[in-house]
């Protein structure tokens, strides 16, 4: 592992200034090569407090800035990010281990698109249609006019995930700024450098000092200080359910607004009349998309018994065709997982599956590569829905397959989960697919696809989160509704 010079380490972004971190720097490691990408700053609690105070101080002026001017900043940021796509994607690939194609299209490309989307906000998304009541408690004399308008929440803490250091923070920062909020971003410790590049783009685009702040660190105290800050009005978090629950407890004490995108254990309900090639390709994205490190992955495959053996065989053959290796090579389909520690965690689940009685049909071992945190795409058959590998979020390239007999059992198994983020249905009978989708306890359901509509609301039921974002729903999430009433 190569060393880095302390003087070359990344600085924090606080109040429009790039400042040296009180805690020094730590190494960001490329999960594909195990070499050092750069030095990430370790903020102190005092620096976190300064960042939150800077956001509070900047809020009044930014919230009163005309909508068009705020949108123009976002539009210029989108252009800067798009213009530096290759440079930024190379950094994202090095930090996360994502393939070149994924880093360019799904990380940096999506981030640029999200800034552009919120730079073109329709006026109708900012206000709620006025309501006129026919008569009040005093009859005609009590008729009142009422206007509901959206106001910014205030200072938003954006705590982001490691699997996508571009699209995830952009999906928080862009709508929050569009609505007139100011932000303090606390990126995941594994890959924070990309988020600082995003801050540079926003600074160059004309975001005033204090409107955007970025603080990072490996110490959990950094995130705790952000969430607990009296200057923070809202926390937008993407990460594990366990951490989200702890954040929710802190927010509850001060009645802070929350937007939580938490864990997932997506069920893919595959009926006997399904298009098998489509189902295999969709389920296969668990392996190819971030090496399974994504909460929306269809990791829990429920297959109607008459198709079970064929689907398992087809999935096993699919994993055998995937090239696992250097994410910079154009034909690589699956890169490494984020750290050695996380690889060991995923491997422990595969071993647990064996002990629970599952059959490892494919994968379950490390590919023969000299370095990097690689795992082979792993397929587990003969699973039951009560096994831990079918119930707990593994967050890696592991798929478990469970049989079912009829529609009612398939629905029951899908809903028998603590999670409810995104489920999937594959069936040649579209009417049945929609009927089943309506009965699934999940925030989203894909029918014969794993694709997403970026204007559709995104969020989960149960322990998969609180609230909805994406598209116009994000503008609602980062705003408060104010009622203005006058005599009719």
mmCIF file of N, CA and C in Angstrom, residues 214-293:
data_model
loop_
_atom_site.group_PDB
_atom_site.id
_atom_site.type_symbol
_atom_site.label_atom_id
_atom_site.label_comp_id
_atom_site.label_asym_id
_atom_site.label_seq_id
_atom_site.Cartn_x
_atom_site.Cartn_y
_atom_site.Cartn_z
ATOM 1 N N UNK A 214 -18.987 20.298 3.956
ATOM 2 C CA UNK A 214 -18.684 18.870 3.956
ATOM 3 C C UNK A 214 -17.688 18.580 5.067
ATOM 4 N N UNK A 215 -18.054 17.635 5.928
ATOM 5 C CA UNK A 215 -17.155 17.169 6.989
ATOM 6 C C UNK A 215 -17.137 15.644 6.955
ATOM 7 N N UNK A 216 -15.993 15.064 7.250
ATOM 8 C CA UNK A 216 -15.868 13.608 7.165
ATOM 9 C C UNK A 216 -15.021 13.080 8.302
ATOM 10 N N UNK A 217 -15.020 11.751 8.435
ATOM 11 C CA UNK A 217 -14.188 11.120 9.440
ATOM 12 C C UNK A 217 -14.587 9.671 9.655
ATOM 13 N N UNK A 218 -13.643 8.888 10.112
ATOM 14 C CA UNK A 218 -13.923 7.485 10.458
ATOM 15 C C UNK A 218 -14.574 7.363 11.827
ATOM 16 N N UNK A 219 -14.267 8.314 12.700
ATOM 17 C CA UNK A 219 -14.810 8.284 14.054
ATOM 18 C C UNK A 219 -16.324 8.484 14.000
ATOM 19 N N UNK A 220 -17.072 7.592 14.651
ATOM 20 C CA UNK A 220 -18.528 7.715 14.648
ATOM 21 C C UNK A 220 -18.981 9.014 15.298
ATOM 22 N N UNK A 221 -18.090 9.618 16.084
ATOM 23 C CA UNK A 221 -18.428 10.876 16.730
ATOM 24 C C UNK A 221 -18.691 11.999 15.752
ATOM 25 N N UNK A 222 -18.115 11.899 14.538
ATOM 26 C CA UNK A 222 -18.349 12.938 13.536
ATOM 27 C C UNK A 222 -19.816 12.937 13.121
ATOM 28 N N UNK A 223 -20.316 11.771 12.772
ATOM 29 C CA UNK A 223 -21.724 11.672 12.395
ATOM 30 C C UNK A 223 -22.645 11.997 13.550
ATOM 31 N N UNK A 224 -22.288 11.551 14.745
ATOM 32 C CA UNK A 224 -23.115 11.824 15.920
ATOM 33 C C UNK A 224 -23.220 13.327 16.174
ATOM 34 N N UNK A 225 -22.097 14.029 15.997
ATOM 35 C CA UNK A 225 -22.098 15.472 16.228
ATOM 36 C C UNK A 225 -22.955 16.202 15.202
ATOM 37 N N UNK A 226 -22.956 15.727 13.962
ATOM 38 C CA UNK A 226 -23.793 16.331 12.929
ATOM 39 C C UNK A 226 -25.268 16.165 13.291
ATOM 40 N N UNK A 227 -25.660 14.950 13.618
ATOM 41 C CA UNK A 227 -27.074 14.656 13.907
ATOM 42 C C UNK A 227 -27.550 15.420 15.141
ATOM 43 N N UNK A 228 -26.710 15.509 16.152
ATOM 44 C CA UNK A 228 -27.117 16.116 17.416
ATOM 45 C C UNK A 228 -27.020 17.632 17.418
ATOM 46 N N UNK A 229 -26.415 18.227 16.405
ATOM 47 C CA UNK A 229 -26.211 19.675 16.403
ATOM 48 C C UNK A 229 -27.532 20.431 16.541
ATOM 49 N N UNK A 230 -27.589 21.422 17.434
ATOM 50 C CA UNK A 230 -28.812 22.222 17.566
ATOM 51 C C UNK A 230 -29.091 23.078 16.330
ATOM 52 N N UNK A 231 -28.100 23.232 15.455
ATOM 53 C CA UNK A 231 -28.292 24.005 14.230
ATOM 54 C C UNK A 231 -28.932 23.191 13.115
ATOM 55 N N UNK A 232 -29.028 21.875 13.286
ATOM 56 C CA UNK A 232 -29.583 21.001 12.246
ATOM 57 C C UNK A 232 -31.077 20.814 12.466
ATOM 58 N N UNK A 233 -31.866 21.062 11.405
ATOM 59 C CA UNK A 233 -33.323 20.933 11.478
ATOM 60 C C UNK A 233 -33.840 19.612 10.910
ATOM 61 N N UNK A 234 -33.040 18.964 10.062
ATOM 62 C CA UNK A 234 -33.486 17.747 9.384
ATOM 63 C C UNK A 234 -32.287 16.864 9.110
ATOM 64 N N UNK A 235 -32.491 15.569 9.191
ATOM 65 C CA UNK A 235 -31.449 14.598 8.837
ATOM 66 C C UNK A 235 -31.959 13.731 7.704
ATOM 67 N N UNK A 236 -31.197 13.701 6.618
ATOM 68 C CA UNK A 236 -31.475 12.807 5.489
ATOM 69 C C UNK A 236 -30.364 11.768 5.469
ATOM 70 N N UNK A 237 -30.735 10.516 5.705
ATOM 71 C CA UNK A 237 -29.737 9.453 5.903
ATOM 72 C C UNK A 237 -29.983 8.299 4.964
ATOM 73 N N UNK A 238 -28.921 7.780 4.386
ATOM 74 C CA UNK A 238 -28.963 6.524 3.646
ATOM 75 C C UNK A 238 -27.940 5.583 4.254
ATOM 76 N N UNK A 239 -28.400 4.403 4.668
ATOM 77 C CA UNK A 239 -27.494 3.446 5.289
ATOM 78 C C UNK A 239 -28.269 2.314 5.929
ATOM 79 N N UNK A 240 -27.650 1.678 6.882
ATOM 80 C CA UNK A 240 -28.244 0.493 7.492
ATOM 81 C C UNK A 240 -29.399 0.858 8.408
ATOM 82 N N UNK A 241 -30.298 -0.090 8.593
ATOM 83 C CA UNK A 241 -31.435 0.108 9.490
ATOM 84 C C UNK A 241 -30.967 0.338 10.919
ATOM 85 N N UNK A 242 -29.942 -0.388 11.346
ATOM 86 C CA UNK A 242 -29.460 -0.253 12.726
ATOM 87 C C UNK A 242 -28.986 1.174 13.004
ATOM 88 N N UNK A 243 -28.210 1.745 12.083
ATOM 89 C CA UNK A 243 -27.733 3.113 12.273
ATOM 90 C C UNK A 243 -28.903 4.093 12.152
ATOM 91 N N UNK A 244 -29.809 3.835 11.217
ATOM 92 C CA UNK A 244 -30.974 4.694 11.065
ATOM 93 C C UNK A 244 -31.823 4.752 12.321
ATOM 94 N N UNK A 245 -31.948 3.633 13.016
ATOM 95 C CA UNK A 245 -32.726 3.617 14.257
ATOM 96 C C UNK A 245 -32.074 4.497 15.322
ATOM 97 N N UNK A 246 -30.739 4.458 15.384
ATOM 98 C CA UNK A 246 -30.044 5.300 16.367
ATOM 99 C C UNK A 246 -30.191 6.785 16.019
ATOM 100 N N UNK A 247 -30.107 7.097 14.736
ATOM 101 C CA UNK A 247 -30.293 8.482 14.308
ATOM 102 C C UNK A 247 -31.710 8.945 14.622
ATOM 103 N N UNK A 248 -32.693 8.057 14.360
ATOM 104 C CA UNK A 248 -34.081 8.399 14.628
ATOM 105 C C UNK A 248 -34.333 8.719 16.092
ATOM 106 N N UNK A 249 -33.660 8.018 16.977
ATOM 107 C CA UNK A 249 -33.820 8.278 18.406
ATOM 108 C C UNK A 249 -33.337 9.675 18.760
ATOM 109 N N UNK A 250 -32.202 10.077 18.175
ATOM 110 C CA UNK A 250 -31.666 11.416 18.445
ATOM 111 C C UNK A 250 -32.589 12.473 17.842
ATOM 112 N N UNK A 251 -33.044 12.253 16.615
ATOM 113 C CA UNK A 251 -33.939 13.211 15.973
ATOM 114 C C UNK A 251 -35.245 13.363 16.749
ATOM 115 N N UNK A 252 -35.729 12.256 17.287
ATOM 116 C CA UNK A 252 -36.985 12.299 18.019
ATOM 117 C C UNK A 252 -36.926 13.178 19.253
ATOM 118 N N UNK A 253 -35.777 13.223 19.892
ATOM 119 C CA UNK A 253 -35.665 14.035 21.107
ATOM 120 C C UNK A 253 -35.845 15.523 20.824
ATOM 121 N N UNK A 254 -35.395 15.953 19.653
ATOM 122 C CA UNK A 254 -35.496 17.371 19.295
ATOM 123 C C UNK A 254 -36.525 17.624 18.199
ATOM 124 N N UNK A 255 -37.327 16.604 17.859
ATOM 125 C CA UNK A 255 -38.360 16.726 16.833
ATOM 126 C C UNK A 255 -37.782 17.167 15.487
ATOM 127 N N UNK A 256 -36.617 16.640 15.153
ATOM 128 C CA UNK A 256 -36.023 16.960 13.862
ATOM 129 C C UNK A 256 -36.681 16.133 12.768
ATOM 130 N N UNK A 257 -36.851 16.750 11.645
ATOM 131 C CA UNK A 257 -37.431 16.051 10.508
ATOM 132 C C UNK A 257 -36.460 14.976 10.032
ATOM 133 N N UNK A 258 -37.014 13.867 9.511
ATOM 134 C CA UNK A 258 -36.176 12.754 9.053
ATOM 135 C C UNK A 258 -36.585 12.301 7.656
ATOM 136 N N UNK A 259 -35.585 11.915 6.883
ATOM 137 C CA UNK A 259 -35.796 11.189 5.634
ATOM 138 C C UNK A 259 -34.813 10.036 5.671
ATOM 139 N N UNK A 260 -35.317 8.823 5.760
ATOM 140 C CA UNK A 260 -34.477 7.654 5.972
ATOM 141 C C UNK A 260 -34.627 6.639 4.847
ATOM 142 N N UNK A 261 -33.538 6.355 4.150
ATOM 143 C CA UNK A 261 -33.508 5.244 3.202
ATOM 144 C C UNK A 261 -32.613 4.182 3.816
ATOM 145 N N UNK A 262 -33.224 3.099 4.279
ATOM 146 C CA UNK A 262 -32.495 2.127 5.086
ATOM 147 C C UNK A 262 -32.337 0.804 4.338
ATOM 148 N N UNK A 263 -32.220 -0.279 5.081
ATOM 149 C CA UNK A 263 -31.888 -1.571 4.486
ATOM 150 C C UNK A 263 -32.984 -2.155 3.615
ATOM 151 N N UNK A 264 -32.603 -3.167 2.880
ATOM 152 C CA UNK A 264 -33.558 -3.863 2.024
ATOM 153 C C UNK A 264 -33.209 -5.331 1.895
ATOM 154 N N UNK A 265 -34.208 -6.144 1.618
ATOM 155 C CA UNK A 265 -34.027 -7.560 1.323
ATOM 156 C C UNK A 265 -35.052 -7.903 0.255
ATOM 157 N N UNK A 266 -34.864 -7.284 -0.903
ATOM 158 C CA UNK A 266 -35.858 -7.326 -1.960
ATOM 159 C C UNK A 266 -36.247 -8.730 -2.384
ATOM 160 N N UNK A 267 -37.556 -8.973 -2.413
ATOM 161 C CA UNK A 267 -38.069 -10.260 -2.881
ATOM 162 C C UNK A 267 -38.359 -10.159 -4.372
ATOM 163 N N UNK A 268 -37.886 -11.146 -5.128
ATOM 164 C CA UNK A 268 -38.242 -11.282 -6.539
ATOM 165 C C UNK A 268 -39.178 -12.477 -6.647
ATOM 166 N N UNK A 269 -40.462 -12.207 -6.871
ATOM 167 C CA UNK A 269 -41.468 -13.267 -6.956
ATOM 168 C C UNK A 269 -41.579 -13.682 -8.417
ATOM 169 N N UNK A 270 -41.125 -14.898 -8.720
ATOM 170 C CA UNK A 270 -41.055 -15.358 -10.109
ATOM 171 C C UNK A 270 -42.067 -16.483 -10.312
ATOM 172 N N UNK A 271 -43.072 -16.233 -11.138
ATOM 173 C CA UNK A 271 -44.104 -17.231 -11.407
ATOM 174 C C UNK A 271 -43.707 -18.139 -12.571
ATOM 175 N N UNK A 272 -44.391 -19.268 -12.668
ATOM 176 C CA UNK A 272 -44.037 -20.287 -13.670
ATOM 177 C C UNK A 272 -44.158 -19.776 -15.101
ATOM 178 N N UNK A 273 -44.996 -18.771 -15.315
ATOM 179 C CA UNK A 273 -45.186 -18.262 -16.677
ATOM 180 C C UNK A 273 -44.266 -17.084 -16.996
ATOM 181 N N UNK A 274 -43.273 -16.846 -16.158
ATOM 182 C CA UNK A 274 -42.383 -15.707 -16.350
ATOM 183 C C UNK A 274 -41.469 -15.897 -17.545
ATOM 184 N N UNK A 275 -41.015 -14.799 -18.107
ATOM 185 C CA UNK A 275 -39.948 -14.810 -19.102
ATOM 186 C C UNK A 275 -38.647 -15.067 -18.351
ATOM 187 N N UNK A 276 -38.106 -16.272 -18.488
ATOM 188 C CA UNK A 276 -36.967 -16.681 -17.673
ATOM 189 C C UNK A 276 -35.740 -15.826 -17.957
ATOM 190 N N UNK A 277 -35.502 -15.507 -19.224
ATOM 191 C CA UNK A 277 -34.329 -14.690 -19.555
ATOM 192 C C UNK A 277 -34.412 -13.321 -18.894
ATOM 193 N N UNK A 278 -35.602 -12.728 -18.897
ATOM 194 C CA UNK A 278 -35.776 -11.433 -18.248
ATOM 195 C C UNK A 278 -35.557 -11.536 -16.744
ATOM 196 N N UNK A 279 -36.103 -12.576 -16.137
ATOM 197 C CA UNK A 279 -35.946 -12.753 -14.690
ATOM 198 C C UNK A 279 -34.489 -12.970 -14.316
ATOM 199 N N UNK A 280 -33.788 -13.786 -15.076
ATOM 200 C CA UNK A 280 -32.375 -14.054 -14.782
ATOM 201 C C UNK A 280 -31.552 -12.777 -14.927
ATOM 202 N N UNK A 281 -31.810 -12.026 -15.989
ATOM 203 C CA UNK A 281 -31.056 -10.787 -16.195
ATOM 204 C C UNK A 281 -31.330 -9.790 -15.074
ATOM 205 N N UNK A 282 -32.589 -9.706 -14.637
ATOM 206 C CA UNK A 282 -32.923 -8.777 -13.569
ATOM 207 C C UNK A 282 -32.312 -9.182 -12.240
ATOM 208 N N UNK A 283 -32.459 -10.459 -11.896
ATOM 209 C CA UNK A 283 -31.877 -10.951 -10.640
ATOM 210 C C UNK A 283 -30.356 -10.861 -10.694
ATOM 211 N N UNK A 284 -29.802 -11.062 -11.876
ATOM 212 C CA UNK A 284 -28.352 -11.017 -12.052
ATOM 213 C C UNK A 284 -27.730 -9.664 -11.779
ATOM 214 N N UNK A 285 -28.550 -8.586 -11.792
ATOM 215 C CA UNK A 285 -27.987 -7.276 -11.465
ATOM 216 C C UNK A 285 -27.488 -7.217 -10.024
ATOM 217 N N UNK A 286 -27.960 -8.138 -9.185
ATOM 218 C CA UNK A 286 -27.425 -8.215 -7.823
ATOM 219 C C UNK A 286 -25.915 -8.387 -7.850
ATOM 220 N N UNK A 287 -25.422 -9.140 -8.807
ATOM 221 C CA UNK A 287 -23.988 -9.382 -8.913
ATOM 222 C C UNK A 287 -23.269 -8.235 -9.619
ATOM 223 N N UNK A 288 -23.863 -7.742 -10.705
ATOM 224 C CA UNK A 288 -23.158 -6.788 -11.557
ATOM 225 C C UNK A 288 -23.269 -5.348 -11.076
ATOM 226 N N UNK A 289 -24.274 -5.027 -10.277
ATOM 227 C CA UNK A 289 -24.497 -3.652 -9.854
ATOM 228 C C UNK A 289 -23.920 -3.446 -8.464
ATOM 229 N N UNK A 290 -22.755 -2.781 -8.377
ATOM 230 C CA UNK A 290 -22.075 -2.530 -7.107
ATOM 231 C C UNK A 290 -21.722 -3.803 -6.350
ATOM 232 N N UNK A 291 -21.572 -4.906 -7.068
ATOM 233 C CA UNK A 291 -21.212 -6.183 -6.433
ATOM 234 C C UNK A 291 -22.188 -6.551 -5.315
ATOM 235 N N UNK A 292 -23.457 -6.259 -5.552
ATOM 236 C CA UNK A 292 -24.488 -6.594 -4.571
ATOM 237 C C UNK A 292 -24.606 -5.626 -3.423
ATOM 238 N N UNK A 293 -23.793 -4.576 -3.426
ATOM 239 C CA UNK A 293 -23.822 -3.607 -2.322
ATOM 240 C C UNK A 293 -24.843 -2.510 -2.626
#
